[in-house]
Coordinates of C-alpha atoms in Angstrom, one line a residue:
X1 CA 0.0 0.0 0.0
X2 CA 2.9 2.4 0.7
X3 CA 4.3 1.7 -2.7
X4 CA 1.0 2.6 -4.3
X5 CA 0.8 5.8 -2.3
X6 CA 4.2 6.8 -3.6
X7 CA 3.0 6.4 -7.1
X8 CA -0.2 8.3 -6.4
X9 CA 1.8 11.2 -4.9
X10 CA 3.8 11.6 -8.2
X11 CA 0.4 12.5 -9.7
X12 CA 1.1 10.8 -13.1
X13 CA -1.9 9.0 -14.5
X14 CA 0.1 6.2 -16.2
X15 CA 2.1 5.4 -13.1
X16 CA -0.9 5.6 -10.8
X17 CA -3.0 3.4 -13.1
X18 CA -0.2 0.8 -13.3
X19 CA 0.3 0.8 -9.5
X20 CA -3.4 0.4 -8.8
X21 CA -3.8 -2.4 -11.3
X22 CA -1.0 -4.3 -9.5
X23 CA -2.5 -3.6 -6.1
X24 CA -6.0 -4.7 -7.2
X25 CA -4.7 -7.9 -8.9
X26 CA -2.7 -8.8 -5.8
X27 CA -5.5 -8.2 -3.3
X28 CA -8.5 -9.2 -5.4
X29 CA -9.5 -12.0 -3.0
X30 CA -8.1 -10.5 0.2
X31 CA -10.4 -9.5 3.0
X32 CA -7.7 -8.2 5.3
X33 CA -4.8 -6.1 4.1
X34 CA -2.9 -5.9 7.4
X35 CA -2.1 -2.2 7.1
X36 CA -2.1 0.4 9.9
X37 CA -5.1 2.7 10.3
X38 CA -2.9 5.7 9.4
X39 CA -1.8 4.1 6.1
X40 CA -5.3 3.1 5.2
X41 CA -6.6 6.7 5.8
X42 CA -3.9 8.2 3.6
X43 CA -4.6 5.6 1.0
X44 CA -8.4 6.2 1.0
X45 CA -7.9 10.0 0.9
X46 CA -5.5 9.8 -2.1
X47 CA -8.0 7.6 -3.9
X48 CA -10.9 9.8 -3.2
X49 CA -9.0 12.8 -4.5
X50 CA -8.8 11.0 -7.8
X51 CA -12.6 11.0 -8.0
X52 CA -13.6 14.7 -8.5
X53 CA -17.3 15.4 -8.8
X54 CA -17.3 19.2 -8.5
X55 CA -18.0 21.3 -11.6
X56 CA -14.9 22.5 -13.3
X57 CA -12.7 19.9 -11.6
X58 CA -9.9 18.3 -13.7
X59 CA -11.2 15.0 -15.1
X60 CA -9.1 11.9 -14.9
X61 CA -9.1 9.0 -17.3
X62 CA -12.1 6.7 -16.8
X63 CA -9.8 3.6 -16.5
X64 CA -8.0 5.2 -13.6
X65 CA -11.4 6.0 -12.0
X66 CA -12.3 2.3 -12.3
X67 CA -9.1 1.1 -10.7
X68 CA -9.4 3.7 -7.9
X69 CA -12.9 2.6 -7.0
X70 CA -11.9 -1.1 -7.1
X71 CA -9.1 -0.3 -4.7
X72 CA -11.6 1.5 -2.4
X73 CA -13.9 -1.5 -2.6
X74 CA -11.1 -3.8 -1.5
X75 CA -10.3 -1.5 1.4
X76 CA -14.0 -1.3 2.3
X77 CA -14.1 -5.0 3.1
X78 CA -12.4 -4.4 6.4
X79 CA -14.3 -2.9 9.4
X80 CA -12.5 -0.1 11.3
X81 CA -15.2 2.2 12.6
X82 CA -15.3 5.8 11.5
X83 CA -12.9 6.4 8.7
X84 CA -12.5 8.7 5.7
X85 CA -14.3 6.2 3.6
X86 CA -17.4 6.1 5.8
X87 CA -17.9 9.8 5.9
X88 CA -21.0 11.4 4.4
X89 CA -18.8 13.4 1.9
X90 CA -17.2 10.2 0.6
X91 CA -20.5 8.4 0.3
X92 CA -21.9 11.4 -1.6
X93 CA -19.0 11.2 -4.0
X94 CA -19.4 7.4 -4.5
X95 CA -23.2 7.7 -5.0
X96 CA -22.5 10.3 -7.6
X97 CA -20.5 7.8 -9.6
X98 CA -23.3 5.2 -9.2
X99 CA -25.6 7.5 -11.1
X100 CA -28.0 7.7 -8.2
X101 CA -28.3 11.4 -8.1
X102 CA -31.2 13.9 -8.7
X103 CA -31.8 13.2 -12.4
X104 CA -31.7 9.4 -12.5
X105 CA -33.0 9.1 -16.1
X106 CA -30.3 11.5 -17.4
X107 CA -27.4 9.8 -15.7
X108 CA -28.7 6.4 -16.8
X109 CA -28.6 7.6 -20.4
X110 CA -25.0 8.8 -19.9
X111 CA -24.0 5.4 -18.5
X112 CA -25.7 3.3 -21.1
X113 CA -24.7 5.5 -24.1
X114 CA -21.0 4.8 -23.4
X115 CA -20.2 2.1 -26.0
X116 CA -16.9 1.2 -24.3
X117 CA -18.8 0.1 -21.2
X118 CA -16.4 1.9 -18.9
X119 CA -19.0 4.2 -17.5
X120 CA -21.1 1.2 -16.6
X121 CA -18.1 -0.4 -14.9
X122 CA -17.6 2.8 -12.8
X123 CA -21.2 2.7 -11.7
X124 CA -21.2 -1.0 -10.8
X125 CA -17.9 -0.9 -8.9
X126 CA -19.3 2.2 -7.0
X127 CA -22.4 0.3 -6.1
X128 CA -20.4 -2.6 -4.8
X129 CA -18.2 -0.3 -2.7
X130 CA -21.1 1.6 -1.1
X131 CA -22.7 -1.8 -0.3
X132 CA -19.5 -2.9 1.5
X133 CA -19.4 0.4 3.5
X134 CA -23.0 0.1 4.6
X135 CA -22.5 -3.5 5.7
X136 CA -19.4 -2.6 7.8
X137 CA -20.7 0.7 9.3
X138 CA -24.4 0.9 10.1
X139 CA -24.4 4.7 10.4
X140 CA -23.4 4.8 6.7
X141 CA -26.9 3.5 5.9
X142 CA -28.4 6.5 7.6
X143 CA -26.1 8.8 5.6
X144 CA -27.2 7.0 2.3
X145 CA -30.8 7.5 3.4
X146 CA -30.2 11.2 3.9
X147 CA -28.6 11.4 0.5
X148 CA -31.7 9.7 -1.0
X149 CA -30.0 6.6 -2.3
X150 CA -33.1 4.4 -1.7
X151 CA -35.3 6.9 -3.5
X152 CA -33.0 7.0 -6.5
X153 CA -32.9 3.2 -6.7
X154 CA -36.7 3.0 -6.8
X155 CA -36.8 5.7 -9.4
X156 CA -34.2 3.9 -11.6
X157 CA -36.1 0.6 -11.1
X158 CA -39.2 2.3 -12.6
X159 CA -37.1 2.9 -15.8
X160 CA -36.7 -0.8 -16.4
X161 CA -40.0 -0.7 -18.3
X162 CA -39.1 2.2 -20.6
X163 CA -35.3 2.2 -20.9
X164 CA -32.6 -0.4 -21.6
X165 CA -31.0 -1.1 -18.2
X166 CA -28.1 -3.7 -18.2
X167 CA -28.5 -6.7 -15.9
X168 CA -25.5 -5.9 -13.7
X169 CA -26.8 -2.5 -12.9
X170 CA -30.2 -3.9 -12.0
X171 CA -28.7 -6.6 -9.8
X172 CA -26.3 -4.3 -7.8
X173 CA -29.1 -1.7 -7.5
X174 CA -31.3 -4.3 -5.9
X175 CA -28.4 -5.7 -3.7
X176 CA -27.7 -2.2 -2.4
X177 CA -31.4 -1.6 -1.7
X178 CA -31.5 -5.0 0.2
X179 CA -28.5 -4.0 2.3
X180 CA -30.0 -0.6 3.1
X181 CA -33.3 -2.0 4.2
X182 CA -31.6 -4.7 6.2
X183 CA -29.4 -2.3 8.1
X184 CA -31.6 0.8 8.6
X185 CA -35.2 0.4 9.9
X186 CA -35.9 4.0 9.1
X187 CA -35.2 3.5 5.4
X188 CA -37.3 0.3 5.6
X189 CA -40.3 2.3 7.0
X190 CA -39.9 5.1 4.5
X191 CA -39.9 2.7 1.5
X192 CA -43.1 0.8 2.4
X193 CA -44.7 4.0 3.7
X194 CA -44.4 7.3 1.9
X195 CA -42.5 5.9 -1.1
X196 CA -45.0 3.0 -1.7
X197 CA -41.9 0.9 -2.4
X198 CA -43.6 -2.5 -1.8
X199 CA -46.0 -1.8 -4.7
X200 CA -43.1 -0.6 -6.9
X201 CA -41.0 -3.7 -6.3
X202 CA -43.9 -6.0 -6.9
X203 CA -44.6 -4.2 -10.2
X204 CA -40.9 -4.7 -11.1
X205 CA -41.1 -8.4 -10.3
X206 CA -44.2 -8.7 -12.5
X207 CA -42.4 -6.9 -15.3
X208 CA -39.3 -9.2 -15.0
X209 CA -41.4 -12.3 -15.1
X210 CA -44.0 -11.4 -17.8
X211 CA -43.1 -8.0 -19.2
X212 CA -46.1 -6.5 -17.4
X213 CA -47.5 -3.0 -17.2
X214 CA -47.2 -0.4 -14.5
X215 CA -49.6 -2.3 -12.3
X216 CA -48.8 -5.7 -10.8
X217 CA -51.1 -8.2 -12.6
X218 CA -53.0 -11.2 -11.4
X219 CA -55.2 -13.7 -13.4
X220 CA -58.6 -12.1 -13.8
X221 CA -62.0 -13.7 -14.1
X222 CA -63.8 -16.1 -11.9
X223 CA -64.8 -18.8 -14.3
X224 CA -62.4 -21.7 -15.3
X225 CA -62.8 -20.8 -19.0
X226 CA -61.1 -17.5 -18.4
X227 CA -58.8 -18.2 -15.4
X228 CA -57.2 -21.5 -16.5
X229 CA -55.8 -20.3 -19.8
X230 CA -54.3 -17.2 -18.2
X231 CA -52.6 -19.2 -15.5
X232 CA -51.3 -21.8 -17.9
X233 CA -49.9 -19.0 -20.1
X234 CA -48.2 -17.3 -17.2
X235 CA -46.6 -20.5 -15.9
X236 CA -45.5 -21.5 -19.3
X237 CA -44.0 -18.1 -20.1
X238 CA -42.0 -17.9 -17.0
X239 CA -40.9 -21.5 -16.9
X240 CA -39.6 -21.2 -20.5
X241 CA -37.6 -18.0 -19.7
X242 CA -36.1 -18.7 -16.3
X243 CA -32.3 -18.4 -16.1
X244 CA -29.6 -18.2 -13.5
X245 CA -29.5 -14.4 -14.0
X246 CA -33.2 -13.9 -13.6
X247 CA -33.2 -16.2 -10.6
X248 CA -30.4 -14.2 -8.9
X249 CA -32.1 -10.8 -9.6
X250 CA -35.4 -12.0 -8.4
X251 CA -33.7 -13.4 -5.2
X252 CA -32.4 -9.9 -4.4
X253 CA -35.8 -8.3 -4.9
X254 CA -37.5 -11.0 -2.8
X255 CA -35.0 -10.4 0.0
X256 CA -35.8 -6.6 -0.2
X257 CA -39.5 -7.4 0.0
X258 CA -38.9 -9.5 3.1
X259 CA -37.2 -6.6 4.8
X260 CA -39.8 -3.9 4.0
X261 CA -42.7 -6.2 4.9
X262 CA -41.1 -7.5 8.1
X263 CA -43.6 -7.2 11.0
X264 CA -45.9 -5.2 8.8
X265 CA -48.7 -7.8 9.0
X266 CA -48.8 -7.5 12.7
X267 CA -50.2 -4.0 12.4
X268 CA -53.8 -3.1 11.8
X269 CA -53.2 -0.3 9.3
X270 CA -53.1 -2.5 6.1
X271 CA -55.6 -0.8 3.8
X272 CA -57.5 -2.3 0.9
X273 CA -55.0 -1.1 -1.7
X274 CA -52.1 -2.6 0.2
X275 CA -54.0 -5.9 0.7
X276 CA -54.5 -6.0 -3.1
X277 CA -50.8 -5.6 -3.7
X278 CA -50.2 -8.5 -1.2
X279 CA -52.6 -10.6 -3.2
X280 CA -50.9 -9.8 -6.5
X281 CA -47.6 -10.6 -4.9
X282 CA -48.9 -13.9 -3.7
X283 CA -50.1 -14.7 -7.2
X284 CA -46.5 -14.0 -8.4
X285 CA -45.1 -16.3 -5.7
X286 CA -47.6 -19.0 -6.8
X287 CA -46.2 -18.9 -10.4
X288 CA -42.6 -19.0 -9.1
X289 CA -43.3 -22.0 -6.9
X290 CA -44.9 -24.0 -9.7
X291 CA -42.6 -22.8 -12.5
X292 CA -39.4 -24.0 -11.0
X293 CA -39.3 -27.8 -11.4
X294 CA -38.0 -29.6 -8.3
X295 CA -35.5 -31.4 -10.5
X296 CA -33.6 -28.2 -11.2
X297 CA -30.3 -27.1 -9.6
X298 CA -29.3 -25.4 -6.4
X299 CA -29.7 -21.8 -7.8
X300 CA -33.4 -22.4 -8.3
X301 CA -33.7 -23.9 -4.8
X302 CA -32.2 -20.7 -3.4
X303 CA -34.9 -18.7 -5.3
X304 CA -37.6 -21.0 -3.8
X305 CA -36.0 -20.4 -0.4
X306 CA -36.3 -16.6 -0.8
X307 CA -39.9 -17.1 -2.0
X308 CA -40.6 -18.9 1.3
X309 CA -39.0 -16.2 3.3
X310 CA -41.1 -13.5 1.6
X311 CA -44.3 -15.6 2.0
X312 CA -43.8 -15.6 5.8
X313 CA -44.7 -11.9 5.8
X314 CA -47.8 -12.2 3.6
X315 CA -51.1 -12.0 5.5
X316 CA -52.7 -15.4 6.1
X317 CA -55.9 -14.2 4.4
X318 CA -53.9 -14.4 1.1
X319 CA -53.2 -18.1 1.5
X320 CA -56.2 -19.0 -0.8
X321 CA -54.3 -17.2 -3.6
X322 CA -51.7 -20.0 -3.6
X323 CA -54.3 -22.6 -4.7
X324 CA -54.5 -23.4 -8.4
X325 CA -57.6 -24.5 -10.3
X326 CA -57.7 -28.3 -10.8
X327 CA -57.7 -27.9 -14.6
X328 CA -54.1 -26.5 -14.5
X329 CA -51.6 -29.3 -15.2
X330 CA -48.2 -28.0 -14.0
X331 CA -46.2 -31.1 -14.7
X332 CA -47.0 -31.1 -18.4
X333 CA -45.8 -27.5 -18.7
X334 CA -42.5 -28.2 -17.0
X335 CA -41.4 -31.4 -18.8
X336 CA -38.7 -29.5 -20.8
X337 CA -37.0 -28.4 -17.6
X338 CA -36.0 -31.9 -16.5
X339 CA -32.4 -32.7 -17.1
X340 CA -32.1 -36.5 -17.5
X341 CA -28.4 -36.4 -16.4
X342 CA -29.2 -34.5 -13.2
X343 CA -29.2 -36.4 -9.9
X344 CA -32.7 -36.1 -8.6
X345 CA -33.1 -34.7 -5.1
X346 CA -36.7 -36.0 -5.0
X347 CA -39.2 -37.3 -7.5
X348 CA -42.6 -36.1 -6.3
X349 CA -44.9 -34.8 -9.0
X350 CA -46.3 -31.3 -8.5
X351 CA -49.9 -32.0 -9.7
X352 CA -52.1 -33.2 -6.9
X353 CA -55.8 -32.3 -6.9
X354 CA -57.7 -32.0 -3.6
X355 CA -61.3 -30.7 -3.4
X356 CA -61.3 -29.0 -6.9
X357 CA -57.9 -27.4 -6.3
X358 CA -54.5 -28.2 -7.7
X359 CA -52.2 -28.1 -4.6
X360 CA -49.0 -27.8 -6.6
X361 CA -47.6 -24.9 -4.5
X362 CA -47.8 -26.9 -1.3
X363 CA -46.4 -30.0 -3.0
X364 CA -43.5 -27.8 -4.1
X365 CA -43.1 -26.7 -0.4
X366 CA -43.1 -30.3 0.8
X367 CA -40.6 -31.2 -2.0
X368 CA -38.4 -28.3 -0.8
X369 CA -38.5 -29.9 2.7
X370 CA -37.4 -33.2 1.2
X371 CA -34.6 -31.5 -0.7
X372 CA -33.2 -29.9 2.4
X373 CA -33.4 -33.1 4.3
X374 CA -31.8 -35.0 1.4
X375 CA -28.9 -32.5 1.3
X376 CA -28.3 -33.1 5.0
X377 CA -28.6 -29.4 5.9
X378 CA -29.0 -28.2 9.4
X379 CA -32.5 -28.3 10.9
X380 CA -32.5 -24.5 11.2
X381 CA -32.7 -24.3 7.4
X382 CA -36.1 -25.8 7.6
X383 CA -37.5 -23.2 10.0
X384 CA -39.0 -20.8 7.4
X385 CA -40.7 -23.5 5.3
X386 CA -42.1 -25.3 8.3
X387 CA -43.4 -21.9 9.6
X388 CA -45.1 -21.2 6.3
X389 CA -46.7 -24.6 6.3
X390 CA -47.9 -24.1 9.9
X391 CA -49.3 -20.6 9.2
X392 CA -51.2 -21.6 6.0
X393 CA -52.5 -24.8 7.6
X394 CA -53.9 -22.8 10.5
X395 CA -55.4 -20.2 8.2
X396 CA -56.9 -22.2 5.4
X397 CA -59.1 -25.3 5.8
X398 CA -58.3 -26.8 2.4
X399 CA -54.6 -26.5 3.0
X400 CA -54.9 -28.0 6.4
X401 CA -56.8 -31.0 5.2
X402 CA -54.5 -31.6 2.3
X403 CA -51.4 -31.4 4.5
X404 CA -53.0 -33.8 6.9
X405 CA -53.6 -36.2 4.1
X406 CA -50.0 -35.9 2.9
X407 CA -48.2 -35.9 6.3
X408 CA -50.5 -37.9 8.5
X409 CA -52.0 -40.7 6.3
X410 CA -54.2 -43.3 8.0
X411 CA -52.1 -45.5 10.3
X412 CA -53.5 -48.8 9.2
X413 CA -51.4 -51.7 10.6
X414 CA -48.4 -50.1 12.4
X415 CA -45.2 -52.2 12.3
X416 CA -42.7 -49.6 13.4
X417 CA -42.3 -46.4 15.3
X418 CA -43.4 -43.3 13.5
X419 CA -39.8 -41.8 13.7
X420 CA -38.4 -44.8 11.9
X421 CA -38.3 -45.0 8.1
X422 CA -37.7 -42.6 5.1
X423 CA -41.1 -41.1 4.7
X424 CA -41.5 -37.4 5.1
X425 CA -43.7 -37.9 8.2
X426 CA -41.1 -40.2 9.8
X427 CA -38.3 -37.7 9.2
X428 CA -40.3 -34.8 10.6
X429 CA -41.3 -36.8 13.7
X430 CA -37.6 -37.6 14.2
X431 CA -36.9 -33.8 14.1
X432 CA -39.7 -33.1 16.5
X433 CA -38.5 -35.6 19.1
X434 CA -34.8 -34.8 18.8
X435 CA -33.2 -33.1 21.8
X436 CA -32.5 -29.4 21.4
X437 CA -33.3 -27.0 18.6
X438 CA -36.4 -24.9 18.1
X439 CA -37.4 -26.8 14.9
X440 CA -39.0 -29.4 17.0
X441 CA -41.5 -26.9 18.4
X442 CA -42.5 -25.7 14.9
X443 CA -43.0 -29.2 13.6
X444 CA -45.0 -30.1 16.7
X445 CA -47.2 -27.0 16.2
X446 CA -47.8 -28.1 12.6
X447 CA -48.7 -31.6 13.6
X448 CA -51.0 -30.3 16.4
X449 CA -52.8 -28.1 13.9
X450 CA -53.2 -31.0 11.5
X451 CA -54.7 -33.0 14.3
X452 CA -57.5 -30.3 14.7
X453 CA -55.7 -29.0 17.8
X454 CA -57.0 -32.0 19.6
X455 CA -54.6 -33.6 22.2
X456 CA -56.1 -37.1 22.0
X457 CA -55.8 -37.2 18.2
X458 CA -52.3 -35.7 18.4
X459 CA -51.1 -38.3 21.0
X460 CA -52.7 -41.2 19.2
X461 CA -51.2 -40.2 15.8
X462 CA -47.7 -39.4 17.1
X463 CA -46.8 -40.4 20.6
X464 CA -48.6 -43.6 21.3
X465 CA -46.1 -45.6 19.3
X466 CA -43.1 -43.9 21.0
X467 CA -43.9 -45.2 24.4

């Protein structure tokens, strides 16, 4: 770092660029540089001086800007309290380079019109750097909020429908918004309050999945002749277009929605318009659950995991929106997704009809539980999905009866203890009766609800064979 500082002090662009390239290549994967606080401060100050934003300031080559910001990003990985890099002035400068300033549309045009792609790289590296700073210093999130970073991100997100916005810019915008909402509760409240951010993010998800309009859409019509073709079309469209990039971007957006709706449903101030957005969002989750075949890879399983997390914050009155009409045949629409060479985590078909409804969403949730158990993950990884099953079983009679049929089939002739065997019920009973861990309580609550909250039925189904 001292050697780089010497080259920066010479104030020659060529030598500075060469020194920074070597520094960045050497420390590309390093998360601890082992330098003193004084050296780091001098290094950050010198780099920030290379990034002028004032009118009339001497411009430096864009390639040197990129290397300087990458160096700042590497330094920002370390946590050292209040530093030059975490100051409001430094954040203002970095946010200027992200394009998240007053005129978002104008700066987006400048970034995308650069055919060399260098301006885009400056914006993306700046977004990464700001994200690191906010993660390491919580007060930086407040500074970003005062500078209007979250408002600008939402404004740039609205331009997705009218302007050509590169994938990387979308992704790191959403990642920064997720970090800001995770760290600062004030920003979280502002987004779902005065900025109506929940509605805007749901609209953006709808646009990503289906190229929708300015309002989040949901299948309209009450009769099967109208509803079924719409649902089939939506599932087929998204299932055919899903990719690793779209799954990663949707994951960041779902993580953001989880943050801004956290504890929201415990309040009594959800109005009709907000409830409508929740229902539209639930319809989108329904399509996501049934569009991702359980035989796909781990990236899609991560997306399902984020869908489950977001579903935890949806009002239980929306659980009926997860049910599909019986006429919709999901498995037929997803045949092209199956890779015959892929090792199957589980083989359960999604289509299961119960009382005139296709329960594919809840079969997908049960398949997700099987996948987690098959992968040998810790029991804590099952907490969200088990909580979702418990909440929906308690709030919807059809869901409760279906899950009872799937998890607690008639006992018949019992030849072994209920915690022995490879069935899903046996594995869940084993989790419930294992010593330690809160997952056992959640599983027990689910079983108790499925047993009509009747102690005698619960004991006869679960515990009588464990004595």
